[in-house]
Every structure is written in structure tokens, then in C-alpha cells.
Coordinates of C-alpha atoms and ligand atoms in Angstrom, one line a residue:
M1 CA -26.8 8.1 3.8
L2 CA -24.4 8.3 0.9
P3 CA -24.6 11.3 -1.5
F4 CA -25.0 8.8 -4.4
K5 CA -26.6 5.5 -5.2
L6 CA -25.1 2.0 -5.2
V7 CA -26.5 -0.3 -7.9
Y8 CA -26.5 -3.9 -6.7
S9 CA -28.2 -7.2 -6.9
D10 CA -27.4 -10.5 -5.1
D11 CA -27.8 -12.0 -8.6
Y12 CA -24.5 -10.4 -9.7
Y13 CA -23.0 -13.6 -8.4
L14 CA -21.5 -15.5 -11.3
P15 CA -22.2 -19.3 -11.2
I16 CA -18.8 -20.4 -12.3
G17 CA -17.8 -22.7 -9.4
A18 CA -14.2 -22.8 -8.1
H19 CA -12.5 -20.2 -10.2
V20 CA -9.7 -17.6 -9.8
F21 CA -12.5 -15.0 -10.4
P22 CA -14.0 -14.6 -6.9
A23 CA -17.7 -14.5 -7.9
Q24 CA -18.7 -14.3 -4.3
K25 CA -17.0 -10.9 -4.0
Y26 CA -20.2 -8.9 -5.0
R27 CA -22.1 -10.3 -2.0
L28 CA -19.1 -9.8 0.3
I29 CA -18.8 -6.2 -0.8
H30 CA -22.5 -5.6 -0.2
K31 CA -22.2 -7.2 3.3
H32 CA -19.1 -5.3 4.2
L33 CA -20.5 -1.9 3.1
L34 CA -23.5 -2.5 5.4
E35 CA -21.6 -4.0 8.3
T36 CA -19.0 -1.2 8.5
G37 CA -21.7 1.5 8.1
I38 CA -20.1 2.8 4.9
A39 CA -23.5 2.4 3.4
E40 CA -27.1 1.7 4.6
A41 CA -29.8 -0.3 2.9
A42 CA -31.5 2.8 1.5
D43 CA -28.3 3.6 -0.5
F44 CA -28.8 0.6 -2.7
V45 CA -31.0 0.4 -5.8
T46 CA -31.7 -2.9 -7.7
P47 CA -31.1 -3.1 -11.4
Q48 CA -33.2 -4.8 -14.0
P49 CA -31.5 -7.0 -16.6
A50 CA -30.7 -5.1 -19.8
N51 CA -33.1 -5.9 -22.6
D52 CA -31.9 -7.7 -25.8
D53 CA -32.2 -4.5 -27.8
D54 CA -29.7 -2.8 -25.4
I55 CA -27.3 -5.8 -25.7
L56 CA -27.6 -5.7 -29.5
L57 CA -26.4 -2.0 -29.6
V58 CA -23.0 -3.5 -28.9
H59 CA -23.1 -7.3 -29.6
T60 CA -23.8 -9.1 -32.9
S61 CA -27.1 -10.9 -33.3
D62 CA -25.3 -14.1 -34.0
Y63 CA -23.4 -14.0 -30.7
V64 CA -26.5 -13.0 -28.7
R65 CA -28.4 -15.9 -30.3
K66 CA -25.7 -18.4 -29.4
L67 CA -25.6 -17.1 -25.8
K68 CA -29.3 -17.3 -25.4
T69 CA -29.6 -20.8 -27.0
G70 CA -26.5 -22.3 -25.6
T71 CA -25.0 -22.9 -29.0
L72 CA -21.5 -21.4 -28.6
S73 CA -18.8 -23.6 -30.1
A74 CA -16.3 -25.4 -27.7
D75 CA -13.7 -22.9 -28.8
E76 CA -15.9 -19.9 -28.1
E77 CA -16.7 -21.3 -24.6
M78 CA -13.0 -21.9 -23.9
Q79 CA -12.2 -18.3 -25.0
M80 CA -14.6 -16.9 -22.4
E81 CA -12.6 -18.7 -19.7
V82 CA -15.8 -19.0 -17.6
P83 CA -18.1 -22.1 -17.9
Y84 CA -21.2 -21.4 -20.0
S85 CA -24.6 -21.8 -18.5
P86 CA -28.0 -20.1 -19.0
E87 CA -27.6 -18.6 -15.5
L88 CA -24.2 -17.1 -16.4
V89 CA -25.9 -15.4 -19.4
K90 CA -28.6 -14.0 -17.0
A91 CA -25.9 -12.6 -14.7
F92 CA -24.2 -10.7 -17.5
W93 CA -27.5 -9.3 -18.8
L94 CA -28.1 -8.1 -15.2
A95 CA -24.6 -6.6 -14.9
A96 CA -25.3 -4.6 -18.1
G97 CA -28.6 -3.5 -16.7
G98 CA -26.7 -2.3 -13.6
S99 CA -24.3 -0.2 -15.7
I100 CA -27.3 1.3 -17.7
L101 CA -28.9 2.2 -14.4
A102 CA -25.7 3.6 -12.9
S103 CA -25.2 5.7 -16.1
D104 CA -28.7 7.0 -15.9
L105 CA -28.3 7.9 -12.2
A106 CA -24.9 9.5 -12.8
L107 CA -26.4 11.7 -15.6
R108 CA -29.2 12.8 -13.3
E109 CA -27.4 13.0 -10.0
G110 CA -23.7 13.4 -10.7
L111 CA -22.4 10.1 -9.5
A112 CA -23.4 6.4 -9.2
V113 CA -21.6 3.2 -8.6
N114 CA -22.4 -0.2 -10.1
V115 CA -21.2 -2.7 -7.5
G116 CA -20.4 -5.1 -10.4
G117 CA -19.8 -4.9 -14.1
G118 CA -16.6 -3.6 -15.8
F119 CA -16.4 -6.6 -18.2
H120 CA -14.0 -4.8 -20.6
H121 CA -12.7 -7.9 -22.4
A122 CA -16.0 -8.6 -24.1
F123 CA -16.0 -8.0 -27.9
P124 CA -19.1 -7.5 -30.1
D125 CA -18.9 -11.1 -31.4
H126 CA -17.3 -13.1 -28.6
G127 CA -16.4 -13.1 -25.0
E128 CA -13.0 -13.6 -23.5
G129 CA -11.1 -13.1 -20.2
F130 CA -14.1 -13.8 -17.9
C131 CA -16.1 -11.2 -19.8
V132 CA -19.2 -12.2 -21.8
I133 CA -21.1 -8.9 -22.3
H134 CA -19.5 -5.4 -22.3
D135 CA -21.8 -3.8 -19.8
V136 CA -20.1 -0.4 -20.0
A137 CA -20.3 -0.2 -23.8
V138 CA -23.9 -1.2 -23.6
A139 CA -24.6 1.5 -21.1
I140 CA -22.9 4.2 -23.2
K141 CA -24.7 3.1 -26.4
R142 CA -28.0 3.1 -24.6
M143 CA -27.5 6.6 -23.1
H144 CA -26.5 7.8 -26.6
K145 CA -29.6 6.1 -28.2
D146 CA -31.8 7.9 -25.6
G147 CA -30.2 11.2 -26.5
R148 CA -28.6 11.6 -23.1
L149 CA -25.0 12.0 -24.4
N150 CA -22.7 12.1 -27.5
R151 CA -19.4 12.1 -25.7
A152 CA -18.2 9.7 -23.1
M153 CA -14.8 9.1 -21.6
T154 CA -13.9 5.7 -20.2
V155 CA -11.1 5.7 -17.6
D156 CA -9.9 2.1 -17.4
L157 CA -7.6 1.4 -14.4
D158 CA -7.9 -2.4 -14.4
V159 CA -4.4 -3.9 -14.5
H160 CA -5.3 -5.5 -17.8
N161 CA -5.8 -3.6 -21.0
G162 CA -9.5 -3.2 -22.0
N163 CA -9.2 -4.7 -25.4
G164 CA -13.0 -5.1 -25.8
T165 CA -13.5 -1.4 -25.2
A166 CA -10.8 -0.4 -27.7
A167 CA -12.3 -2.7 -30.3
I168 CA -15.9 -1.4 -29.8
F169 CA -14.9 2.3 -29.6
P170 CA -11.7 2.6 -31.7
P171 CA -10.2 6.1 -31.4
K172 CA -11.0 8.3 -34.4
T173 CA -8.2 10.7 -34.7
R174 CA -4.5 10.1 -34.1
V175 CA -2.1 12.9 -33.3
G176 CA 1.6 12.6 -32.4
H177 CA 1.3 14.2 -29.0
P178 CA 3.1 12.3 -26.3
L179 CA 2.3 12.8 -22.7
P180 CA 4.8 14.9 -20.8
S181 CA 7.0 12.6 -18.8
A182 CA 10.1 12.9 -16.7
S183 CA 10.0 9.3 -15.4
A184 CA 9.6 7.0 -18.4
S185 CA 10.5 6.8 -22.0
R186 CA 8.2 8.4 -24.5
R187 CA 7.6 5.2 -26.4
D188 CA 5.8 3.9 -23.3
V189 CA 2.9 6.2 -24.1
H190 CA 0.6 6.2 -27.1
E191 CA -1.8 9.1 -27.3
I192 CA -4.5 9.8 -29.8
G193 CA -6.7 12.8 -30.2
P194 CA -8.3 15.3 -30.2
A195 CA -11.4 13.4 -30.9
V196 CA -13.9 16.0 -29.8
H197 CA -13.7 17.8 -33.1
T198 CA -14.1 14.9 -35.4
S199 CA -17.6 13.7 -34.9
G200 CA -20.7 15.0 -36.6
D201 CA -23.9 16.2 -34.9
G202 CA -25.3 13.5 -32.7
E203 CA -22.6 11.0 -33.5
L204 CA -21.2 9.1 -30.5
E205 CA -17.6 9.7 -29.5
V206 CA -15.9 7.7 -26.8
F207 CA -12.5 8.6 -25.6
T208 CA -10.7 5.9 -23.6
I209 CA -7.8 6.3 -21.2
S210 CA -6.2 3.0 -20.3
L211 CA -3.5 2.5 -17.7
H212 CA -2.4 -1.2 -17.7
Q213 CA 0.5 -3.5 -17.2
A214 CA 2.4 -3.8 -20.5
H215 CA 3.5 -7.4 -19.9
N216 CA 0.1 -8.9 -19.2
Y217 CA -3.0 -10.2 -20.9
P218 CA -4.2 -9.4 -23.5
A219 CA -1.2 -10.1 -25.7
Y220 CA -2.6 -7.8 -28.4
K221 CA -3.7 -4.4 -27.1
P222 CA -5.7 -2.5 -29.6
P223 CA -5.0 1.3 -29.3
S224 CA -7.1 3.4 -27.0
S225 CA -7.2 7.2 -27.1
I226 CA -4.5 7.3 -24.4
D227 CA -2.6 4.2 -23.5
V228 CA -0.1 4.1 -20.6
H229 CA 1.8 0.8 -20.8
L230 CA 3.1 0.4 -17.3
H231 CA 6.3 -1.6 -16.5
D232 CA 6.1 -4.5 -14.0
A233 CA 6.0 -3.5 -10.3
T234 CA 5.0 0.1 -10.9
N235 CA 4.4 1.5 -7.5
D236 CA 1.9 4.0 -6.0
E237 CA 3.9 7.1 -6.7
E238 CA 4.7 6.3 -10.3
Y239 CA 1.2 5.1 -11.0
L240 CA -0.5 8.2 -9.6
G241 CA 2.0 10.4 -11.6
W242 CA 1.0 8.7 -14.8
L243 CA -2.7 8.8 -14.0
D244 CA -2.5 12.5 -13.3
Q245 CA -0.8 13.1 -16.6
A246 CA -3.2 10.9 -18.6
L247 CA -6.2 12.6 -17.1
S248 CA -4.8 16.1 -17.7
S249 CA -4.0 15.2 -21.3
G250 CA -7.4 13.5 -21.8
F251 CA -9.3 16.6 -20.7
R252 CA -7.1 18.8 -22.9
H253 CA -8.3 16.8 -25.9
F254 CA -11.8 15.8 -25.0
S255 CA -14.8 17.2 -23.2
P256 CA -16.9 14.3 -21.9
Q257 CA -20.5 14.5 -20.8
L258 CA -20.0 11.3 -18.8
I259 CA -17.0 9.5 -17.3
C260 CA -17.2 5.7 -17.0
Y261 CA -14.6 4.8 -14.5
I262 CA -13.6 1.1 -14.5
A263 CA -12.1 0.7 -11.1
G264 CA -10.3 -2.7 -11.3
A265 CA -8.9 -3.9 -8.0
D266 CA -6.1 -5.9 -9.7
P267 CA -3.3 -3.3 -9.9
Y268 CA -2.9 -4.4 -6.2
K269 CA 0.6 -5.7 -5.3
E270 CA -0.9 -9.0 -3.9
D271 CA -3.0 -9.7 -7.0
Q272 CA -2.6 -13.2 -8.5
L273 CA -3.2 -12.1 -12.1
G274 CA -1.5 -8.7 -11.9
G275 CA 2.1 -7.6 -11.8
L276 CA 1.9 -4.0 -10.5
A277 CA 2.8 -3.0 -7.0
L278 CA 0.1 -0.7 -5.8
T279 CA -0.9 -0.7 -2.1
I280 CA -4.5 -0.6 -0.8
E281 CA -3.9 3.0 0.2
G282 CA -2.5 3.8 -3.3
L283 CA -5.6 2.3 -4.9
K284 CA -7.8 4.5 -2.8
K285 CA -5.7 7.6 -3.8
R286 CA -6.2 6.5 -7.4
D287 CA -10.0 6.5 -7.0
E288 CA -9.9 9.9 -5.3
L289 CA -7.8 11.3 -8.1
V290 CA -10.2 10.2 -10.9
L291 CA -13.2 11.5 -9.0
R292 CA -11.5 14.8 -8.0
V293 CA -10.7 15.5 -11.7
A294 CA -14.3 14.6 -12.7
K295 CA -15.6 16.9 -10.0
A296 CA -13.2 19.7 -11.0
H297 CA -14.5 19.5 -14.6
G298 CA -18.1 19.2 -13.5
V299 CA -18.5 15.9 -15.4
P300 CA -20.8 13.2 -14.0
A301 CA -19.2 9.8 -13.3
M302 CA -20.5 6.3 -13.2
I303 CA -18.2 3.7 -11.6
T304 CA -18.0 0.0 -12.2
Y305 CA -15.9 -2.6 -10.5
A306 CA -13.7 -5.0 -12.5
G307 CA -11.0 -7.6 -11.8
G308 CA -9.7 -8.3 -8.4
Y309 CA -7.8 -11.6 -7.7
A310 CA -6.0 -10.8 -4.5
R311 CA -4.6 -13.8 -2.6
R312 CA -6.9 -12.8 0.2
V313 CA -10.4 -12.1 -1.1
E314 CA -10.8 -9.8 1.9
D315 CA -8.3 -7.4 0.3
T316 CA -10.3 -7.4 -3.0
V317 CA -13.4 -6.5 -0.9
T318 CA -11.6 -3.8 0.9
I319 CA -10.2 -2.2 -2.3
H320 CA -13.7 -2.2 -3.9
C321 CA -15.3 -0.8 -0.7
N322 CA -12.7 1.9 -0.5
T323 CA -13.8 3.1 -3.9
V324 CA -17.2 4.0 -2.3
V325 CA -15.4 5.6 0.6
A326 CA -13.2 7.7 -1.8
A327 CA -16.3 8.7 -3.7
K328 CA -18.0 9.9 -0.6
E329 CA -15.0 11.8 0.6
V330 CA -14.6 13.6 -2.8
C331 CA -18.4 14.4 -2.9
E332 CA -18.2 15.9 0.6
S333 CA -14.9 17.8 0.1
P334 CA -15.2 21.5 -0.7
Ligands
ZN1 ZN1 -8.2 -7.3 -14.8

């Protein structure tokens, strides 16, 4: 039995037909976790779809109405880059419910994984880049509404910049405080903070760390609290060095009550939509590092998956399953 819960539903599958996004990966991950004995059936909990009030904490009523009534314009549908259907909308409501449940479990038990979600390109009033609803933002806002937290940190390690997250939670305070670095020029790093002192009582503060490939989608990357714009073909060693520095700096400036870790599989060297050069082993070390830091600071963590477009879908499945293995190892380490 795992020392944390896995939030999962077969209905995470996205009905998008033949597509570079491997919508079948969720079911393959579930199957692989069970077949390899990494997890057992009792480790999984089933989410309910988010309710509309939760979705409206992040998204505009106009956008939600268009999604529910199938009245998006042709341009709006094209921008999502996934074909619209009522079933697609249901799958995104469910993914958001999964991230709400994972946040709830993490705050109660210390750690939880949503075997889905991480749709960080969704904006309040539109979807883009395969993302329709920003499940992580919905979960954070719901936890805040319920009085469960005022300060959350998102650690976004998808190869693509989380432009939706940055638009929904723009950093509040900017200080000229570059990350220490011996390996890259200082202009590669953009850091903002300390945010923890700027919010009033009960106000929600979200501090976002984003490591992403500089020369990749989205073209415009709105600032996060800490951005690390990685050069093409960044390898394991360089990546882990930057991540270590970014996490250290983040925790110097901000004391989160919950970490939302977006564990994208697409920094992988064989990814079709990514241009970094991480190995499967390097990606597992990445997961371990984030979770070791969370554990060292005594901060609960919820994990979501995100992009993964490896040439072999088996590699994407392995990378995502390894996140569960890494979490287990960190939980059980002294
Ligand atoms: Zn991505």
C-alpha cells in the first residue's frame, strides 16, 4: 500500500481522436501502476467532477457558458487545439475535481497525486494548448475559499511555460534578486518576490516557480515569481542544478502552505513537442528533488501530471509512473 492516495478515473480519457496528446495515457498509467505492483487498487480514490461554482472561481461566466452550451467561436475552438465536444468538457470538469480532491488529501495527509490534470495553459476566458480548464488554479482557489490555505506555491516543471497559471496568479512584488548561478547568464533568470509579506489577512497569494524551455510554446511567457528560461538541449545535470537553485530561492522568499507540483513528462529528450534533453532517470531525480524539498520544509504537496508526447507512449507512461515511485521513496526515506 502506498503512503499516499492516487486520484484517478477512467473518465480522465480525453475524447480527442488521433492527436499528438496521448489521451489514452491515463488508462495506461493506471494499468502499469497496478501491473507492476507500484500501486494496488486500494491506493486509488475516484474524484467527482468539480461543480460550476468551483470552475467559476477561476474562469469567466461567459467562457463557462460557451463551454457548457457548445457556443465557442471557431477561433476559440481552434485556439484550444483539441476538438470541442460536450464529453471533452466533462473530462475537464472531472480533472478539476481530481485536483481539488488531491489538494484536499494533501492538506490532510501530506501528499496526494492526481493521475491527470496539470492543464496550465488554460486562461480565465479561453483555453489553449490542449488545456480547457485550469484544474490546479481551480483547486487552489477552492482550498482558499474553504479557508484551508492563503499561500500556495506552484512548481511547474513542464517543458512549456505555464502561461495560464501566470495570468491567473500574477506575481505581486518584483525585486531585483537574480538567482545565484555559475552556469548561465543572469539574464536567463527572472525572479520576483518576496510575495509572502505583501498580502493582507486572508488574501490568497500564489508563488509560481517555472522551469521551461525558452524557445518553445507559448511565444509570450507572462512572468512567474521565478522563471528559469532554459536553453535548448539542457541536460539532467544542468536542469537539476537550476531546479535546486530555484527551489532554494523560492523558499527564501515564500512560505507556502501547499505545493502544487506540475510534473510534466515533456522535458524528456525523446519528446516530440519539447527540446530539452532530460533522461528518464533525470526526470525521476527531478521528482525526488521537489518532494525532498517539500518534505524538508514540512509542506504538503499535491502532484498533477501534464504534457508528455514521447515518440514511444510507453516512455511517457514510465516517466509518469516514476513520479509515484519517487514520491514513495521520498516518503519512506528517513
Ligand atoms: Zn507541456
